[in-house]
Each structure stands twice: as C-alpha cells, then as structure tokens.
Amino acid sequence: MKKAIFLDRDGVINEVLSDRVKFVNKPQDLYFLPGVPEAIKKLNDYFDFIFVVTNQGGVGLGFMKESQLKKIHDYMIAELKKQGATIHDVAYCPHKPKAGCECRKPKSKLIVDLSEKYDVELSQSYMVGDTDTDIIAGKRAGTKGVFLGKSDPLADAVFPDLISAVDWIIEDSKV
C-alpha cells in the first residue's frame, strides 16, 4: 500500500483573502505561499503521492466555470513542476457550499476516492489543511490531520505553514 499527502489548496498552497488576491478565479490569481514548492518537493521524496483536495464553491456559485478551475489547477501543477515539486492529482468539489453533496469537505469522499484510485493506505497518510473542515474530512477518511494556523483540537499537529510542517510529517510517517 502507498502513502499520500492530501493538501487543501487555498490557504495551504496559495494565497487567498490576501492583499494581492481575494479569491483565485484565474491562473494569474494563484500566488504560492512562502516555502510551498520546497515543501512539496521534500514531501515527494518520502510519499508516493501528493494530492490536492479542495472545495471550490465558486464554480457552483457561478464565479467561474469548471473549465477555468481546471486551467488554474493545470497552471498550479505546471508551476510547481518547474520548481521540482510534483502534484499527482487534484480532486475538487464544484458545488455550492450548502448543496448537501457528498464531495464537499468536511465529508471525506474526495480523499476516499483518490485513495481507492491510487491504492493509498489512509492510516499512513496525512490531510493538511487550514480549516477544521479539512481536518474533519481527513479524520473521517482515516488520515492523520495537520492543521496550518493557530490551533485545532482535532489535529494531530499544528504548524504556522506547510514548510514548517514538513519535517514533523516526515518523522511521524517513519513511526
């Protein structure tokens, strides 16, 4: 069985609600947070897969088309690849926030579906996010949870940003 890192996108990989960008609705709105390419590159050395799992209610709300979202993700993957970092797949929920779908975090369908597709052992994997819905989705799927921010009582670990979390995740995965 393989091990994976599941990363939320907005607030983990890229800026959102910042001085430069409110929401990412086109590729040129995507700004990586400090240390993200290096963090993903380092995780690539220890994990079989790095996935992005993200709620993108802006599609359901009409702020962007699904084809635009795919362009953003293609751009993100290509820009990371230029820096030696690999994202293996992206799963997203395009539905409105209160649509009641099965794929919107805190439900775990995005994570579980990727794990089945790639033969991933969820108990040996990690969900990294910046909201409690990310941590809850990971826990429901069976992963460990790493929260990026100040505190989250459900998380296995808390760090200010992805680059700060990497060494802990790698060490914890060896246990």
mmCIF file of C-alpha atoms in Angstrom:
data_model
loop_
_atom_site.group_PDB
_atom_site.id
_atom_site.type_symbol
_atom_site.label_atom_id
_atom_site.label_comp_id
_atom_site.label_asym_id
_atom_site.label_seq_id
_atom_site.Cartn_x
_atom_site.Cartn_y
_atom_site.Cartn_z
ATOM 1 C CA MET A 1 0.000 0.000 0.000
ATOM 2 C CA LYS A 2 1.121 3.507 -0.757
ATOM 3 C CA LYS A 3 1.302 6.655 1.406
ATOM 4 C CA ALA A 4 -0.046 10.057 0.416
ATOM 5 C CA ILE A 5 -0.286 13.660 1.490
ATOM 6 C CA PHE A 6 -3.643 15.323 0.860
ATOM 7 C CA LEU A 7 -3.328 19.103 0.715
ATOM 8 C CA ASP A 8 -6.094 21.662 0.830
ATOM 9 C CA ARG A 9 -5.438 24.358 -1.785
ATOM 10 C CA ASP A 10 -6.474 27.871 -0.699
ATOM 11 C CA GLY A 11 -4.557 28.939 2.406
ATOM 12 C CA VAL A 12 -2.245 25.911 2.278
ATOM 13 C CA ILE A 13 -0.701 26.074 -1.203
ATOM 14 C CA ASN A 14 -1.714 29.548 -2.333
ATOM 15 C CA GLU A 15 -2.773 32.926 -1.015
ATOM 16 C CA VAL A 16 -6.447 33.663 -0.527
ATOM 17 C CA LEU A 17 -8.092 36.713 1.038
ATOM 18 C CA SER A 18 -4.709 38.477 0.943
ATOM 19 C CA ASP A 19 -3.664 41.971 -0.124
ATOM 20 C CA ARG A 20 -2.892 40.641 -3.630
ATOM 21 C CA VAL A 21 -5.875 38.374 -4.244
ATOM 22 C CA LYS A 22 -9.287 37.794 -2.701
ATOM 23 C CA PHE A 23 -10.200 34.536 -4.484
ATOM 24 C CA VAL A 24 -8.394 32.531 -7.162
ATOM 25 C CA ASN A 25 -10.675 32.712 -10.213
ATOM 26 C CA LYS A 26 -7.992 32.623 -12.930
ATOM 27 C CA PRO A 27 -4.431 31.267 -13.166
ATOM 28 C CA GLN A 28 -2.791 34.670 -12.744
ATOM 29 C CA ASP A 29 -4.540 34.983 -9.334
ATOM 30 C CA LEU A 30 -2.598 31.993 -7.971
ATOM 31 C CA TYR A 31 0.316 33.039 -5.748
ATOM 32 C CA PHE A 32 2.168 30.312 -3.860
ATOM 33 C CA LEU A 33 2.591 30.824 -0.157
ATOM 34 C CA PRO A 34 6.230 31.049 1.022
ATOM 35 C CA GLY A 35 8.070 27.717 1.014
ATOM 36 C CA VAL A 36 5.303 25.733 -0.690
ATOM 37 C CA PRO A 37 7.267 24.462 -3.721
ATOM 38 C CA GLU A 38 10.167 23.424 -1.447
ATOM 39 C CA ALA A 39 7.784 21.728 0.994
ATOM 40 C CA ILE A 40 6.049 19.717 -1.723
ATOM 41 C CA LYS A 41 9.385 18.770 -3.292
ATOM 42 C CA LYS A 42 10.609 17.473 0.080
ATOM 43 C CA LEU A 43 7.375 15.518 0.647
ATOM 44 C CA ASN A 44 7.756 13.985 -2.836
ATOM 45 C CA ASP A 45 10.899 12.219 -1.566
ATOM 46 C CA TYR A 46 9.026 10.437 1.250
ATOM 47 C CA PHE A 47 5.477 9.919 -0.012
ATOM 48 C CA ASP A 48 4.183 8.055 -3.042
ATOM 49 C CA PHE A 49 1.601 10.704 -3.877
ATOM 50 C CA ILE A 50 0.802 14.341 -3.198
ATOM 51 C CA PHE A 51 -2.827 15.214 -3.880
ATOM 52 C CA VAL A 52 -4.828 18.427 -3.685
ATOM 53 C CA VAL A 53 -8.370 18.153 -2.311
ATOM 54 C CA THR A 54 -10.286 21.409 -2.404
ATOM 55 C CA ASN A 55 -13.780 22.826 -2.037
ATOM 56 C CA GLN A 56 -14.372 25.193 -4.955
ATOM 57 C CA GLY A 57 -17.874 26.507 -4.371
ATOM 58 C CA GLY A 58 -17.123 29.421 -6.705
ATOM 59 C CA VAL A 59 -17.992 27.097 -9.590
ATOM 60 C CA GLY A 60 -21.445 26.274 -8.202
ATOM 61 C CA LEU A 61 -21.994 29.914 -7.290
ATOM 62 C CA GLY A 62 -21.183 30.999 -10.852
ATOM 63 C CA PHE A 63 -17.956 32.934 -10.151
ATOM 64 C CA MET A 64 -16.053 30.713 -12.575
ATOM 65 C CA LYS A 65 -16.667 27.831 -14.942
ATOM 66 C CA GLU A 66 -15.293 24.346 -14.265
ATOM 67 C CA SER A 67 -13.047 24.742 -17.331
ATOM 68 C CA GLN A 68 -11.466 27.819 -15.669
ATOM 69 C CA LEU A 69 -10.884 25.845 -12.474
ATOM 70 C CA LYS A 70 -9.124 23.125 -14.481
ATOM 71 C CA LYS A 71 -6.878 25.796 -16.055
ATOM 72 C CA ILE A 72 -5.976 27.083 -12.578
ATOM 73 C CA HIS A 73 -5.074 23.571 -11.445
ATOM 74 C CA ASP A 74 -3.090 22.842 -14.626
ATOM 75 C CA TYR A 75 -1.197 26.104 -14.084
ATOM 76 C CA MET A 76 -0.539 25.269 -10.407
ATOM 77 C CA ILE A 77 0.788 21.799 -11.288
ATOM 78 C CA ALA A 78 2.968 23.153 -14.115
ATOM 79 C CA GLU A 79 4.438 25.968 -11.997
ATOM 80 C CA LEU A 80 5.247 23.571 -9.156
ATOM 81 C CA LYS A 81 6.805 21.108 -11.598
ATOM 82 C CA LYS A 82 9.159 23.878 -12.843
ATOM 83 C CA GLN A 83 10.468 24.006 -9.259
ATOM 84 C CA GLY A 84 10.836 20.228 -8.958
ATOM 85 C CA ALA A 85 7.616 19.663 -6.974
ATOM 86 C CA THR A 86 5.003 17.159 -8.131
ATOM 87 C CA ILE A 87 1.255 17.150 -7.507
ATOM 88 C CA HIS A 88 -0.087 13.805 -8.732
ATOM 89 C CA ASP A 89 -3.800 14.622 -8.900
ATOM 90 C CA VAL A 90 -6.376 17.229 -7.895
ATOM 91 C CA ALA A 91 -9.863 16.437 -6.632
ATOM 92 C CA TYR A 92 -12.384 19.199 -6.062
ATOM 93 C CA CYS A 93 -15.961 19.828 -5.060
ATOM 94 C CA PRO A 94 -17.507 22.323 -7.510
ATOM 95 C CA HIS A 95 -20.863 22.503 -5.728
ATOM 96 C CA LYS A 96 -22.402 25.406 -3.822
ATOM 97 C CA PRO A 97 -21.416 25.489 -0.139
ATOM 98 C CA LYS A 98 -24.803 24.316 1.146
ATOM 99 C CA ALA A 99 -25.662 21.949 -1.726
ATOM 100 C CA GLY A 100 -25.546 18.880 0.550
ATOM 101 C CA CYS A 101 -23.282 16.933 -1.815
ATOM 102 C CA GLU A 102 -21.081 14.028 -0.712
ATOM 103 C CA CYS A 103 -17.841 15.519 -2.007
ATOM 104 C CA ARG A 104 -17.670 18.782 -0.056
ATOM 105 C CA LYS A 105 -15.324 18.741 2.914
ATOM 106 C CA PRO A 106 -15.884 18.044 5.840
ATOM 107 C CA LYS A 107 -17.198 14.922 4.108
ATOM 108 C CA SER A 108 -14.406 12.570 3.054
ATOM 109 C CA LYS A 109 -15.405 11.454 -0.461
ATOM 110 C CA LEU A 110 -12.623 13.376 -2.277
ATOM 111 C CA ILE A 111 -9.971 11.728 -0.085
ATOM 112 C CA VAL A 112 -11.506 8.246 -0.148
ATOM 113 C CA ASP A 113 -11.983 8.300 -3.937
ATOM 114 C CA LEU A 114 -8.326 9.265 -4.509
ATOM 115 C CA SER A 115 -7.168 6.589 -2.068
ATOM 116 C CA GLU A 116 -9.118 3.921 -3.938
ATOM 117 C CA LYS A 117 -7.927 5.152 -7.343
ATOM 118 C CA TYR A 118 -4.247 5.091 -6.312
ATOM 119 C CA ASP A 119 -4.240 2.226 -3.753
ATOM 120 C CA VAL A 120 -3.369 4.506 -0.822
ATOM 121 C CA GLU A 121 -3.288 3.342 2.799
ATOM 122 C CA LEU A 122 -5.167 6.160 4.541
ATOM 123 C CA SER A 123 -3.886 5.303 8.038
ATOM 124 C CA GLN A 124 -0.351 6.004 6.758
ATOM 125 C CA SER A 125 -1.394 9.260 5.067
ATOM 126 C CA TYR A 126 -1.952 12.886 6.086
ATOM 127 C CA MET A 127 -4.529 15.579 5.398
ATOM 128 C CA VAL A 128 -3.064 19.079 5.660
ATOM 129 C CA GLY A 129 -5.460 21.998 5.862
ATOM 130 C CA ASP A 130 -6.167 25.412 7.280
ATOM 131 C CA THR A 131 -9.773 24.872 8.421
ATOM 132 C CA ASP A 132 -11.465 22.400 10.734
ATOM 133 C CA THR A 133 -13.424 21.058 7.746
ATOM 134 C CA ASP A 134 -10.100 19.867 6.245
ATOM 135 C CA ILE A 135 -9.097 18.093 9.453
ATOM 136 C CA ILE A 136 -12.563 16.546 9.903
ATOM 137 C CA ALA A 137 -12.553 15.254 6.307
ATOM 138 C CA GLY A 138 -9.141 13.666 6.844
ATOM 139 C CA LYS A 139 -10.167 12.085 10.147
ATOM 140 C CA ARG A 140 -13.364 10.692 8.607
ATOM 141 C CA ALA A 141 -11.273 9.157 5.815
ATOM 142 C CA GLY A 142 -8.766 7.727 8.306
ATOM 143 C CA THR A 143 -5.751 10.010 7.813
ATOM 144 C CA LYS A 144 -3.787 11.964 10.376
ATOM 145 C CA GLY A 145 -4.582 15.673 10.384
ATOM 146 C CA VAL A 146 -2.110 18.541 10.219
ATOM 147 C CA PHE A 147 -3.583 21.985 10.798
ATOM 148 C CA LEU A 148 -1.925 25.117 9.441
ATOM 149 C CA GLY A 149 -2.794 28.053 11.663
ATOM 150 C CA LYS A 150 -3.054 28.809 15.384
ATOM 151 C CA SER A 151 -4.826 25.767 16.848
ATOM 152 C CA ASP A 152 -7.216 22.928 16.095
ATOM 153 C CA PRO A 153 -8.115 20.442 18.840
ATOM 154 C CA LEU A 154 -8.858 17.685 16.290
ATOM 155 C CA ALA A 155 -5.468 17.872 14.559
ATOM 156 C CA ASP A 156 -2.540 15.570 15.283
ATOM 157 C CA ALA A 157 -0.182 18.528 14.819
ATOM 158 C CA VAL A 158 -0.383 22.300 14.287
ATOM 159 C CA PHE A 159 2.089 24.458 12.373
ATOM 160 C CA PRO A 160 2.019 28.021 11.010
ATOM 161 C CA ASP A 161 2.598 26.937 7.378
ATOM 162 C CA LEU A 162 3.354 23.969 5.137
ATOM 163 C CA ILE A 163 7.136 24.321 5.112
ATOM 164 C CA SER A 164 7.128 24.280 8.947
ATOM 165 C CA ALA A 165 5.046 21.074 8.994
ATOM 166 C CA VAL A 166 7.144 19.025 6.564
ATOM 167 C CA ASP A 167 9.830 17.735 8.935
ATOM 168 C CA TRP A 168 7.236 16.646 11.518
ATOM 169 C CA ILE A 169 5.165 14.858 8.870
ATOM 170 C CA ILE A 170 8.227 13.021 7.522
ATOM 171 C CA GLU A 171 9.419 11.987 11.010
ATOM 172 C CA ASP A 172 5.922 10.951 12.108
ATOM 173 C CA SER A 173 5.485 8.847 8.954
ATOM 174 C CA LYS A 174 8.551 6.761 9.871
ATOM 175 C CA VAL A 175 6.999 5.562 13.159
#
